[in-house]
XYZ file of C-alpha atoms in Angstrom:
785
model
C -1.770 27.163 22.540
C 1.009 28.859 24.526
C 3.312 28.836 21.471
C 0.542 30.279 19.287
C 0.006 33.044 21.847
C 3.711 33.854 22.016
C 3.990 34.062 18.220
C 0.929 36.317 18.162
C 2.367 38.634 20.839
C 5.672 38.835 19.001
C 3.899 39.678 15.769
C 1.765 42.345 17.482
C 4.849 43.951 18.982
C 6.499 44.091 15.589
C 3.279 45.361 14.043
C 2.696 48.227 16.452
C 6.355 49.185 16.511
C 6.145 49.888 12.788
C 4.466 53.027 11.428
C 2.405 51.079 8.872
C -0.048 49.598 11.379
C -0.529 52.965 13.104
C -0.900 54.817 9.813
C -3.541 52.355 8.633
C -5.406 52.727 11.922
C -5.282 56.537 11.747
C -6.440 56.686 8.127
C -9.147 54.108 8.830
C -10.409 56.150 11.785
C -10.407 59.394 9.814
C -12.265 57.889 6.864
C -14.815 56.216 9.140
C -15.341 59.483 11.046
C -15.809 61.404 7.816
C -18.330 58.887 6.472
C -20.260 58.788 9.745
C -20.413 62.540 10.363
C -21.471 63.242 6.765
C -24.434 60.890 7.080
C -25.250 62.153 10.565
C -25.206 65.782 9.434
C -27.547 64.933 6.578
C -30.153 63.486 8.943
C -29.650 66.351 11.386
C -30.360 68.796 8.571
C -33.444 66.846 7.503
C -34.780 66.917 11.052
C -34.204 70.658 11.385
C -36.057 71.222 8.096
C -38.947 69.022 9.336
C -38.461 66.564 6.493
C -38.779 63.747 8.963
C -36.247 61.057 9.780
C -36.903 57.415 10.568
C -35.175 54.096 11.061
C -32.030 55.998 11.997
C -29.944 53.081 13.261
C -30.186 51.217 9.967
C -29.743 54.325 7.865
C -26.738 55.576 9.854
C -24.872 52.280 9.717
C -26.436 50.199 6.917
C -28.478 50.899 3.818
C -26.825 52.509 0.804
C -24.464 54.989 2.438
C -24.322 54.094 6.128
C -21.025 53.829 7.993
C -20.711 50.037 7.912
C -21.658 49.881 4.236
C -18.994 52.463 3.431
C -16.356 50.732 5.555
C -17.062 47.400 3.856
C -16.324 49.089 0.530
C -12.720 50.020 1.371
C -11.608 47.376 3.898
C -9.878 45.507 1.086
C -7.417 48.408 0.781
C -6.141 48.101 4.363
C -5.771 44.390 5.011
C -3.194 43.625 2.265
C -0.922 46.312 3.710
C -1.136 44.652 7.114
C -0.714 41.062 6.004
C 1.940 41.547 3.329
C 4.771 41.161 5.836
C 3.392 38.377 8.014
C 5.356 35.610 6.285
C 7.197 37.541 3.553
C 9.269 39.296 6.202
C 10.290 35.953 7.694
C 11.085 34.496 4.284
C 13.024 37.543 3.127
C 15.125 37.957 6.284
C 15.803 34.242 6.694
C 14.283 34.172 10.196
C 11.924 31.495 8.977
C 14.844 29.054 9.278
C 14.997 29.722 13.014
C 11.334 28.762 13.279
C 11.946 25.675 11.175
C 14.794 24.607 13.445
C 12.746 25.100 16.614
C 10.113 22.642 17.913
C 7.285 24.682 16.384
C 4.671 23.160 14.116
C 3.671 24.718 10.818
C 0.114 25.123 12.072
C 1.341 26.959 15.177
C 3.298 29.434 13.060
C 0.314 30.182 10.830
C -2.239 30.304 13.652
C 0.010 32.553 15.734
C 0.410 34.994 12.856
C -3.324 34.821 12.174
C -4.198 35.430 15.823
C -2.283 38.710 15.702
C -4.460 39.794 12.779
C -7.595 38.842 14.707
C -6.478 41.122 17.537
C -5.743 43.961 15.129
C -9.182 43.410 13.561
C -10.723 43.788 17.019
C -8.961 47.130 17.365
C -10.516 48.287 14.102
C -13.941 47.126 15.275
C -13.351 48.947 18.578
C -12.897 52.156 16.577
C -16.260 51.550 14.916
C -17.785 50.805 18.320
C -16.948 54.369 19.372
C -19.248 55.624 16.612
C -21.934 53.210 17.777
C -21.661 54.619 21.309
C -21.956 58.166 19.990
C -25.006 57.229 17.900
C -26.538 55.513 20.943
C -26.266 58.819 22.793
C -27.536 60.931 19.895
C -30.406 58.745 18.607
C -33.582 58.152 20.553
C -34.234 54.409 21.107
C -31.072 53.365 19.294
C -31.090 49.734 18.083
C -27.855 48.316 19.539
C -28.588 44.764 18.386
C -28.680 45.913 14.771
C -25.367 47.739 15.202
C -23.724 44.695 16.823
C -24.925 42.546 13.912
C -23.166 44.906 11.503
C -19.949 44.865 13.552
C -20.007 41.057 13.572
C -20.277 40.961 9.785
C -17.386 43.415 9.340
C -15.196 41.539 11.808
C -15.769 38.237 10.017
C -14.929 39.986 6.747
C -11.667 41.326 8.228
C -10.783 37.839 9.486
C -11.366 36.355 6.034
C -9.333 39.051 4.313
C -6.534 38.438 6.830
C -6.492 34.697 6.093
C -6.236 35.394 2.359
C -3.454 37.919 2.925
C -1.571 35.490 5.158
C -1.621 32.829 2.469
C -0.384 35.227 -0.203
C 2.384 36.364 2.144
C 3.519 32.763 2.545
C 4.065 32.449 -1.220
C 6.764 35.086 -1.653
C 9.556 36.875 0.163
C 8.599 40.204 -1.435
C 6.072 42.143 0.610
C 4.844 44.292 -2.278
C 4.215 41.173 -4.348
C 2.269 39.674 -1.421
C 0.124 42.814 -1.150
C -0.582 42.868 -4.878
C -1.350 39.147 -4.834
C -3.842 39.669 -2.005
C -5.581 42.447 -3.930
C -5.715 40.255 -7.027
C -7.160 37.341 -5.058
C -9.807 39.558 -3.483
C -10.710 40.857 -6.929
C -11.103 37.309 -8.229
C -13.285 36.338 -5.254
C -15.360 39.449 -5.742
C -16.165 38.702 -9.395
C -16.160 34.912 -9.415
C -19.885 34.908 -8.658
C -20.502 35.965 -12.264
C -18.532 33.064 -13.704
C -20.215 29.915 -14.974
C -23.739 31.041 -14.108
C -25.029 29.346 -17.254
C -24.324 25.880 -15.816
C -26.305 24.477 -12.929
C -23.673 22.914 -10.655
C -20.971 25.465 -11.490
C -23.461 28.218 -10.747
C -23.977 27.003 -7.185
C -20.252 26.759 -6.436
C -19.065 30.035 -7.954
C -21.991 31.992 -6.565
C -21.278 30.672 -3.089
C -17.534 31.328 -3.413
C -18.059 35.025 -4.220
C -17.087 37.367 -1.386
C -18.738 40.446 -2.886
C -21.353 41.918 -0.515
C -21.057 39.001 1.889
C -21.461 41.227 4.937
C -24.462 43.103 3.503
C -27.078 40.977 5.240
C -25.352 41.243 8.611
C -24.811 44.990 8.214
C -28.520 45.409 7.541
C -29.571 43.330 10.521
C -29.926 39.733 9.308
C -27.436 37.168 10.580
C -27.506 34.188 8.226
C -25.760 30.884 8.924
C -24.697 30.641 5.278
C -22.757 33.917 5.502
C -21.197 33.108 8.878
C -20.123 29.667 7.684
C -18.846 31.193 4.449
C -16.407 33.377 6.382
C -15.352 30.429 8.579
C -14.900 28.036 5.640
C -13.024 30.486 3.386
C -10.788 31.653 6.227
C -10.143 28.017 7.148
C -9.413 27.215 3.498
C -6.657 29.822 3.174
C -5.217 28.992 6.593
C -5.009 25.343 5.544
C -3.376 26.355 2.273
C -0.855 28.447 4.219
C 0.014 25.500 6.463
C 0.404 23.235 3.423
C 2.625 25.843 1.794
C 4.941 25.950 4.807
C 4.996 22.190 4.973
C 5.872 21.903 1.276
C 8.695 24.444 1.690
C 9.980 22.852 4.871
C 9.959 19.284 3.547
C 10.747 20.054 -0.121
C 7.774 18.048 -1.409
C 7.179 17.480 -5.122
C 4.815 19.911 -6.778
C 2.436 17.128 -7.806
C 1.970 16.126 -4.164
C 1.514 19.731 -3.045
C -0.947 20.428 -5.831
C -3.059 17.381 -4.946
C -3.211 18.514 -1.318
C -4.216 22.021 -2.347
C -6.924 20.621 -4.618
C -8.197 18.335 -1.865
C -8.501 21.198 0.627
C -10.279 23.329 -1.972
C -12.670 20.492 -2.808
C -13.533 20.006 0.866
C -14.187 23.749 1.270
C -16.433 23.848 -1.800
C -18.331 20.787 -0.613
C -18.900 22.350 2.824
C -19.946 25.584 1.171
C -22.421 23.813 -1.082
C -23.940 21.987 1.895
C -24.141 25.128 4.032
C -25.964 26.984 1.251
C -28.807 24.459 1.052
C -32.019 26.216 2.168
C -33.043 23.358 4.462
C -29.786 23.689 6.434
C -29.750 27.472 6.739
C -30.602 29.389 9.896
C -31.411 33.061 10.367
C -31.573 35.645 13.119
C -33.244 38.993 12.513
C -31.327 41.428 14.703
C -33.567 44.409 13.962
C -35.862 45.518 16.760
C -38.985 45.516 14.577
C -37.989 42.438 12.503
C -37.613 44.419 9.284
C -35.662 41.616 7.594
C -38.380 39.007 8.163
C -41.744 38.400 6.544
C -44.665 39.986 8.343
C -46.789 37.829 10.621
C -49.617 37.683 8.071
C -47.283 36.316 5.403
C -45.761 33.815 7.827
C -49.230 32.566 8.739
C -50.074 32.051 5.059
C -46.906 29.995 4.538
C -47.740 27.853 7.581
C -51.081 27.006 6.008
C -49.383 25.998 2.754
C -48.199 22.710 4.212
C -46.807 19.992 2.020
C -44.748 20.378 -1.121
C -44.646 23.592 -3.111
C -43.259 23.987 -6.608
C -42.550 27.211 -8.476
C -42.201 26.834 -12.241
C -40.856 29.894 -14.024
C -41.899 30.170 -17.670
C -39.456 32.383 -19.579
C -40.245 33.561 -23.108
C -37.155 34.496 -25.126
C -39.156 37.212 -26.909
C -40.555 38.812 -23.758
C -39.065 42.017 -22.319
C -38.527 40.273 -18.949
C -36.465 37.435 -20.427
C -33.195 38.781 -18.990
C -34.425 38.224 -15.451
C -34.947 34.528 -16.078
C -31.888 33.585 -18.149
C -29.565 30.979 -16.587
C -26.872 33.612 -15.965
C -29.306 35.571 -13.748
C -31.090 32.642 -12.146
C -29.496 33.019 -8.699
C -30.387 36.687 -8.570
C -33.922 35.808 -9.645
C -34.325 33.218 -6.888
C -32.892 35.610 -4.296
C -35.967 37.790 -4.793
C -37.910 35.073 -3.001
C -35.312 34.510 -0.285
C -37.571 35.485 2.596
C -40.168 32.931 1.476
C -37.614 30.179 0.866
C -36.403 30.858 4.413
C -39.813 29.721 5.732
C -40.420 27.172 2.959
C -36.918 25.753 2.318
C -38.243 22.645 0.601
C -39.811 24.701 -2.186
C -38.751 23.422 -5.594
C -37.859 25.941 -8.310
C -37.863 24.962 -11.982
C -37.264 27.035 -15.128
C -38.916 26.363 -18.486
C -37.648 28.242 -21.563
C -39.645 28.731 -24.738
C -40.230 31.243 -27.498
C -43.318 32.657 -29.152
C -44.583 35.991 -30.387
C -46.023 38.101 -27.562
C -47.729 40.515 -29.931
C -45.916 43.403 -28.294
C -45.423 46.531 -30.461
C -41.939 46.787 -28.984
C -41.116 43.347 -30.345
C -42.250 44.331 -33.844
C -40.035 47.420 -33.727
C -36.989 45.441 -32.590
C -37.408 42.676 -35.165
C -39.255 44.113 -38.197
C -40.412 41.689 -40.871
C -38.988 38.619 -39.095
C -40.496 35.259 -38.254
C -40.439 34.075 -34.644
C -37.568 31.712 -35.500
C -35.535 34.599 -36.897
C -36.370 36.680 -33.824
C -35.107 33.866 -31.607
C -31.916 33.573 -33.642
C -31.165 37.287 -33.298
C -31.882 37.264 -29.586
C -29.806 34.149 -28.920
C -26.850 35.664 -30.731
C -27.011 38.964 -28.846
C -27.599 37.283 -25.462
C -24.946 34.618 -26.128
C -27.280 31.748 -25.272
C -28.029 28.456 -26.986
C -31.202 28.807 -29.038
C -31.961 25.094 -28.663
C -32.764 25.575 -24.974
C -36.016 27.339 -25.934
C -39.101 25.218 -26.713
C -40.983 26.069 -29.896
C -44.542 27.455 -29.598
C -46.169 24.097 -30.357
C -44.467 22.322 -27.456
C -45.132 24.984 -24.836
C -48.792 25.190 -25.856
C -49.133 21.437 -25.286
C -47.592 21.811 -21.833
C -49.562 24.854 -20.581
C -51.827 27.594 -21.907
C -49.986 30.870 -21.375
C -52.039 32.910 -23.834
C -54.178 34.495 -21.045
C -50.911 35.707 -19.516
C -49.815 37.295 -22.791
C -46.846 34.897 -23.022
C -44.977 37.062 -20.532
C -42.512 35.760 -17.966
C -44.710 34.257 -15.285
C -44.409 31.861 -12.333
C -46.769 29.014 -11.666
C -47.100 28.183 -7.962
C -48.356 24.653 -7.437
C -48.994 22.665 -4.264
C -48.709 18.915 -4.173
C -52.506 18.680 -3.795
C -52.886 20.191 -7.274
C -53.874 23.748 -6.342
C -52.105 26.273 -8.550
C -51.994 29.970 -9.361
C -49.912 32.435 -11.352
C -47.487 34.990 -9.941
C -46.700 37.722 -12.439
C -44.067 40.281 -13.364
C -45.289 43.867 -13.644
C -44.864 46.874 -15.918
C -43.254 49.215 -13.409
C -39.762 50.030 -12.187
C -39.711 47.201 -9.640
C -40.861 44.523 -12.110
C -40.758 41.781 -9.467
C -43.707 40.986 -7.181
C -43.371 42.285 -3.640
C -44.467 40.677 -0.387
C -48.067 41.811 -0.895
C -48.398 40.138 -4.296
C -46.465 36.981 -3.369
C -48.479 36.431 -0.199
C -51.730 37.082 -2.064
C -50.787 34.404 -4.629
C -49.896 31.941 -1.875
C -53.137 32.713 -0.078
C -55.012 31.621 -3.186
C -53.502 28.171 -2.647
C -54.666 27.778 0.946
C -58.131 29.360 1.032
C -60.953 30.727 -1.077
C -60.425 34.421 -1.629
C -63.157 37.000 -2.299
C -64.955 37.051 -5.632
C -66.124 40.433 -6.887
C -69.237 40.319 -9.037
C -69.787 43.201 -11.455
C -73.462 43.564 -12.313
C -74.133 43.861 -16.075
C -77.167 44.192 -18.304
C -78.298 47.730 -17.502
C -75.564 49.816 -19.147
C -73.210 49.521 -16.146
C -69.468 50.089 -16.263
C -67.677 46.914 -17.406
C -64.792 45.392 -15.479
C -63.193 44.066 -18.674
C -63.471 47.295 -20.691
C -60.182 49.026 -21.495
C -61.743 52.367 -22.446
C -61.463 55.476 -20.285
C -64.812 54.773 -18.621
C -64.134 51.080 -18.082
C -62.858 49.366 -14.936
C -60.295 46.909 -16.309
C -57.279 48.841 -14.991
C -58.040 48.383 -11.318
C -59.817 45.057 -11.634
C -57.986 42.666 -13.949
C -55.077 44.393 -15.718
C -52.530 41.601 -15.148
C -49.317 43.590 -15.842
C -50.530 46.276 -13.370
C -49.208 45.488 -9.905
C -52.122 47.016 -8.018
C -54.978 45.516 -9.995
C -57.280 43.524 -7.757
C -56.560 40.269 -9.589
C -52.925 40.582 -8.449
C -53.981 41.428 -4.903
C -55.978 38.262 -4.297
C -59.418 38.927 -5.810
C -61.271 37.112 -8.563
C -63.768 38.822 -10.873
C -67.024 37.641 -12.430
C -69.810 39.190 -14.493
C -73.176 38.895 -12.769
C -76.578 38.935 -14.447
C -79.383 39.509 -11.985
C -81.918 37.547 -13.987
C -80.677 34.638 -11.867
C -79.560 34.343 -8.262
C -76.183 35.731 -7.299
C -73.778 32.767 -6.860
C -72.895 31.896 -3.282
C -69.175 32.381 -3.893
C -69.653 36.077 -4.762
C -68.703 38.085 -1.671
C -68.789 41.605 -3.108
C -71.251 42.968 -5.665
C -70.453 46.122 -7.681
C -73.219 48.136 -9.330
C -71.742 51.082 -11.242
C -73.542 53.780 -13.260
C -76.847 52.003 -13.939
C -78.629 53.429 -16.995
C -81.738 51.234 -17.191
C -84.128 50.103 -14.472
C -84.080 46.535 -13.207
C -86.894 44.096 -13.826
C -88.879 42.740 -10.858
C -86.972 39.421 -11.080
C -83.613 41.208 -11.069
C -84.716 43.358 -8.137
C -85.795 40.233 -6.260
C -82.431 38.532 -6.774
C -80.614 41.679 -5.646
C -82.824 41.842 -2.549
C -81.979 38.212 -1.780
C -78.242 38.958 -2.025
C -78.577 41.925 0.320
C -80.737 39.940 2.733
C -78.096 37.200 3.039
C -75.566 39.814 4.137
C -73.531 40.209 0.955
C -71.266 43.235 0.709
C -72.170 45.822 -1.883
C -70.618 48.745 -3.792
C -72.968 51.183 -5.544
C -71.413 53.887 -7.709
C -73.778 56.647 -8.789
C -73.342 59.171 -11.583
C -74.846 62.448 -12.724
C -78.194 62.200 -14.536
C -78.728 58.684 -13.153
C -80.684 59.675 -10.029
C -84.051 58.523 -11.308
C -82.776 55.035 -12.117
C -80.411 54.563 -9.185
C -82.329 56.107 -6.267
C -84.605 53.042 -5.991
C -81.444 50.975 -5.410
C -80.209 53.043 -2.464
C -83.398 54.269 -0.809
C -83.682 51.011 1.152
C -80.466 52.031 2.913
C -81.779 55.487 3.809
C -79.623 57.096 1.102
C -80.627 59.334 -1.810
C -78.702 60.717 -4.771
C -79.416 64.444 -4.734
C -80.759 66.145 -7.874
C -78.271 68.205 -9.865
C -74.558 67.785 -9.249
C -71.802 69.205 -7.094
C -69.706 72.115 -8.353
C -66.963 74.371 -7.086
C -66.793 78.035 -8.028
C -64.408 78.850 -10.876
C -63.429 82.390 -11.808
C -63.852 83.162 -15.460
C -61.267 85.217 -17.306
C -63.147 88.485 -16.859
C -63.487 87.965 -13.115
C -59.777 87.213 -12.729
C -58.809 90.362 -14.593
C -60.889 92.476 -12.213
C -59.191 90.977 -9.134
C -55.682 91.892 -7.975
C -52.988 89.319 -8.691
C -52.264 88.925 -4.977
C -55.422 86.874 -4.556
C -53.835 83.850 -6.226
C -53.254 80.988 -3.770
C -49.707 80.463 -2.600
C -49.798 76.710 -2.893
C -51.998 73.833 -3.965
C -53.907 73.353 -7.196
C -56.055 76.276 -8.292
C -59.651 75.291 -9.034
C -59.574 77.835 -11.881
C -57.442 75.325 -13.803
C -60.340 72.838 -13.858
C -63.999 72.716 -14.755
C -66.526 73.602 -12.025
C -67.762 69.995 -11.881
C -64.256 68.716 -10.991
C -64.687 67.775 -7.339
C -61.902 66.947 -4.914
C -63.311 64.872 -2.080
C -61.615 64.614 1.292
C -61.632 61.764 3.783
C -63.454 62.405 7.036
C -62.096 61.746 10.525
C -64.691 58.999 10.962
C -63.936 57.501 7.565
C -60.201 57.173 8.113
C -60.869 54.741 10.965
C -62.421 52.196 8.598
C -59.169 51.088 6.979
C -55.479 51.644 7.602
C -55.203 52.610 3.928
C -57.751 55.380 4.463
C -55.835 56.483 7.535
C -52.627 56.847 5.500
C -54.518 58.852 2.858
C -55.923 61.155 5.517
C -52.531 61.750 7.134
C -50.921 62.526 3.769
C -53.676 64.964 2.833
C -54.707 62.971 -0.251
C -57.927 63.653 -2.118
C -60.193 61.593 -4.345
C -60.903 63.259 -7.686
C -64.486 63.016 -8.931
C -65.158 64.630 -12.320
C -68.946 64.953 -12.256
C -70.243 63.975 -8.828
C -73.649 63.745 -7.182
C -74.143 64.724 -3.562
C -75.586 62.195 -1.123
C -78.334 62.579 1.478
C -78.934 59.964 4.159
C -80.884 59.039 7.251
C -79.979 56.525 9.947
C -83.443 54.980 10.418
C -83.056 51.943 8.144
C -81.058 49.757 10.527
C -77.661 50.736 9.148
C -74.807 52.578 10.799
C -73.895 55.313 8.324
C -70.408 56.868 8.207
C -69.646 59.766 5.834
C -66.476 58.557 4.124
C -65.768 61.371 1.632
C -67.017 64.948 1.577
C -66.624 67.859 -0.853
C -64.884 71.147 -0.046
C -66.536 73.435 2.467
C -65.742 76.688 0.612
C -67.279 77.801 -2.694
C -68.885 74.405 -3.223
C -72.571 73.682 -3.640
C -75.121 71.438 -5.326
C -75.827 73.043 -8.719
C -79.429 72.635 -9.901
C -79.486 74.858 -12.995
C -76.288 74.793 -15.060
C -75.500 71.722 -17.147
C -72.972 73.145 -19.638
C -69.874 73.693 -17.515
C -67.627 74.627 -20.433
C -69.436 77.658 -21.838
C -71.724 78.717 -18.979
C -70.781 80.252 -15.659
C -71.977 78.571 -12.471
C -73.433 80.885 -9.819
C -74.840 80.061 -6.446
C -78.623 80.636 -6.446
C -80.042 80.346 -2.908
C -83.525 81.141 -4.214
C -83.898 77.663 -5.711
C -82.331 75.885 -2.735
C -78.627 75.917 -3.634
C -76.557 76.006 -0.451
C -72.791 76.440 -0.255
C -71.516 73.769 2.123
C -69.712 70.454 2.260
C -71.685 67.503 0.874
C -71.077 63.778 1.413
C -69.758 62.134 -1.752
C -69.238 58.619 -0.361
C -70.898 56.760 2.490
C -69.939 53.583 4.350
C -72.817 51.599 5.834
C -72.729 48.586 8.148
C -75.143 46.280 9.940
C -75.106 42.824 11.489
C -76.636 40.056 9.338
C -76.425 36.323 10.074
C -73.630 36.774 12.587
C -71.394 38.886 10.330
C -71.026 42.528 9.496
C -72.503 43.532 6.173
C -70.579 46.349 4.521
C -71.936 48.706 1.874
C -70.191 51.547 0.051
C -72.147 54.168 -1.900
C -70.458 56.946 -3.909
C -71.841 59.807 -5.941
C -69.414 59.248 -8.818
C -68.499 56.250 -10.948
C -65.676 57.930 -12.857
C -63.425 58.058 -9.785
C -62.605 54.359 -10.314
C -62.420 54.435 -14.089
C -59.362 53.627 -16.177
C -59.007 57.220 -17.268
C -59.262 58.777 -13.823
C -56.891 56.474 -11.920
C -54.305 56.755 -14.714
C -54.167 60.543 -14.914
C -51.952 62.891 -12.923
C -52.808 66.536 -12.381
C -50.361 69.207 -11.295
C -50.537 69.851 -7.561
C -53.571 67.630 -7.029
C -52.606 64.924 -4.470
C -55.084 62.426 -5.856
C -55.132 58.928 -4.400
C -58.056 57.312 -6.187
C -56.308 54.000 -6.364
C -55.776 54.050 -2.603
C -59.528 54.522 -2.306
C -59.991 51.342 -4.347
C -57.495 49.353 -2.284
C -58.879 50.607 1.023
C -62.493 50.007 -0.007
C -62.011 46.446 -1.196
C -59.783 45.647 1.784
C -62.720 46.696 3.965
C -65.213 44.891 1.737
C -63.233 41.633 1.922
C -63.397 41.715 5.720
C -59.717 42.743 5.803
C -58.570 39.580 4.003
C -56.974 41.057 0.867
C -54.929 42.958 -0.180
C -52.580 41.363 2.330
C -51.707 43.679 5.187
C -47.892 43.710 5.230
C -47.446 46.700 7.496
C -44.571 46.565 9.971
C -44.154 48.304 13.306
C -42.637 51.746 12.905
C -39.026 51.729 14.157
C -38.882 53.982 17.255
C -35.411 55.356 16.445
C -36.781 58.362 14.591
C -35.404 61.334 16.540
C -31.961 62.898 16.957
C -31.608 64.219 20.496
C -28.565 66.446 19.913
C -28.318 70.003 18.643
C -26.537 71.280 15.576
C -23.789 72.741 17.761
C -23.152 69.365 19.406
C -22.956 67.739 15.985
C -20.254 70.189 14.900
C -18.272 69.643 18.091
C -18.526 65.861 17.715
C -17.479 66.119 14.067
C -14.285 67.914 15.024
C -13.683 65.433 17.845
C -14.251 62.325 15.735
C -12.400 63.533 12.649
C -9.657 65.437 14.420
C -9.185 64.517 18.059
C -9.557 60.752 17.660
C -6.937 60.415 14.879
C -4.641 62.762 16.846
C -4.916 60.530 19.913
C -3.903 57.563 17.784
C -1.014 59.573 16.360
C 0.091 60.502 19.870
C -0.026 56.814 20.861
C 2.120 55.983 17.847
C 4.711 58.617 18.808
C 4.719 57.440 22.417
C 5.434 53.836 21.367
C 8.154 55.040 18.983
C 9.837 57.191 21.668
C 9.767 54.388 24.231
C 11.216 51.969 21.693
C 13.919 54.475 20.752
C 14.734 55.030 24.443
C 15.236 51.319 24.916
């Protein structure tokens, strides 16, 4: 160890007596300071403009453009310049012969040189630590553990780069060649992860061997044993190769012998890498304060309940738009999407099944006009450069599993060893992949019975499987739609009240009833309510006579007429000065008088965290054609007004019915009063030891396909949030899965704009100048000697 230390000290003296090491350190410091201050100024500006800042530690140092992320992107430029002379200088000057003639082992020479690079790497990390200290002063509740995790990842990356550079330096006596060789090797290691991904075993090895983005997880707060061991194994590999290279040069061994030793060392490294990347042998540490890189507690609890074996079979259709995500070349990236779950369920088996069949998609017909499915497959296989024989024909896949209800789209079948199974889908949005909410909801189906929503039919009600504008299929069972209830953990069923409501139905929906119920139907509904079943009743204009008997038992009544909001006609607007136009927000004059924007109440937002978020964001629920609600609290229910109409220029219209041609006017003489009216009520009571929950709204269109799919200029509608929040409450907070995380406390910058400017000049100017002064001081002392 003493010899290794002496060699390291000698190398450090030579390193810091040359201008290259100082120049690299100065440029590195300047670039890091520039990257850090640019990001810091951006967040300072956002805070001054009241845009809001959050999670500052991660966003300053990690994420897409944080300091550590930026530094990782250009570290490869510095290390080759440092390592190019480690052994090349010895070989070129002939001083290597002095080492060979001395009682120094090859391993001691290499380890001594490498130790000097480890020390220099610590100096670079120390420079970054100065920025961490400054951020700790400037950011309220700074997350030091997260920052230290990022520094660890960068240091391990520097050490690995140094080992690669040392090996390349041992191959040649020309320093420039060594530097170029190091850059070439780093390029190969960066892109090797894309090589051989079509073949199973090769895929595992090349993907593991890739160095691209290896420090990303650590920079963003997750320390993974696979990444740490990767840096150790790869650094050890190139150190071993360097030692073997010196030994071969020193002893003049035959190239066949040297090559076999190199191959053996490489094989051992790949074997260790393969073992360390097995999910069952991997360990993790989430260094973030609020455990942002870990599944939420609710998801972890679901996985704990899914004991025993779990298999995920991915069915990939060659003629589906999502096929690219499941091809063998992209399989590792596909599996990585489920990394957080595999972390808690490492024994989960993943299998891919490839087939082809016509999906019936219009896009498919446009891409392959007038072609059979076999011809479509041939064209796709040629363009994707895949073997067409890997895809099962339609007959074989249909014998294996019925995927017609899934539209023959790419889908995953989750199956426990006890036979329970469910589908996990891809979605028609920018994300495509299921998120934690959808994955956990699918897993929860495997471990417990989830709520069943019964939609009452037989009286002209809205249908949950209707795809028209007035239907409810979009929010209930549209499988490619991420936020449909079927993808959030609910099941749907049509209910006829001529028989008893099944026991497994937890929530009953009665929407826009047009015909009265028979005595038998009323009796079965009464029995469901008496047993404590949860209920959603959605009223509609001109349905008061039929639907009031359904809600009067709860102390609620649909008011006659319908709610309106005053709209200025063209003549009225011309008589008013232009200055009366509102400065912001949507103008009611752009809509019909019966277009009602309902607002959440302070009491209502306490019912669900989803409602609370809507309230804080100032969202509204749009109700085109809404009936006001009246209620009393003498029926044994606790009544909470959930939604109310506007307080200004809004009333219950009793006369006008043609809102296109006629003008609505407030008429107090017939009882019209301008005020805010309840448009949705939440009722609760205790029945059989549980809380019964009932939701009554004055509009059925607010949940319809047409209304939740439309966007209006400057109307912050959140109808779908109303659906999610309501059914979360109705399911006794079971589903959708609550995947909220604690809000990171580092959300405030405690410095002023002036201090930021001063620190920018200090970090970008003073710090590099201090390093330059140190360089000159060392040079002058050396010259004096």
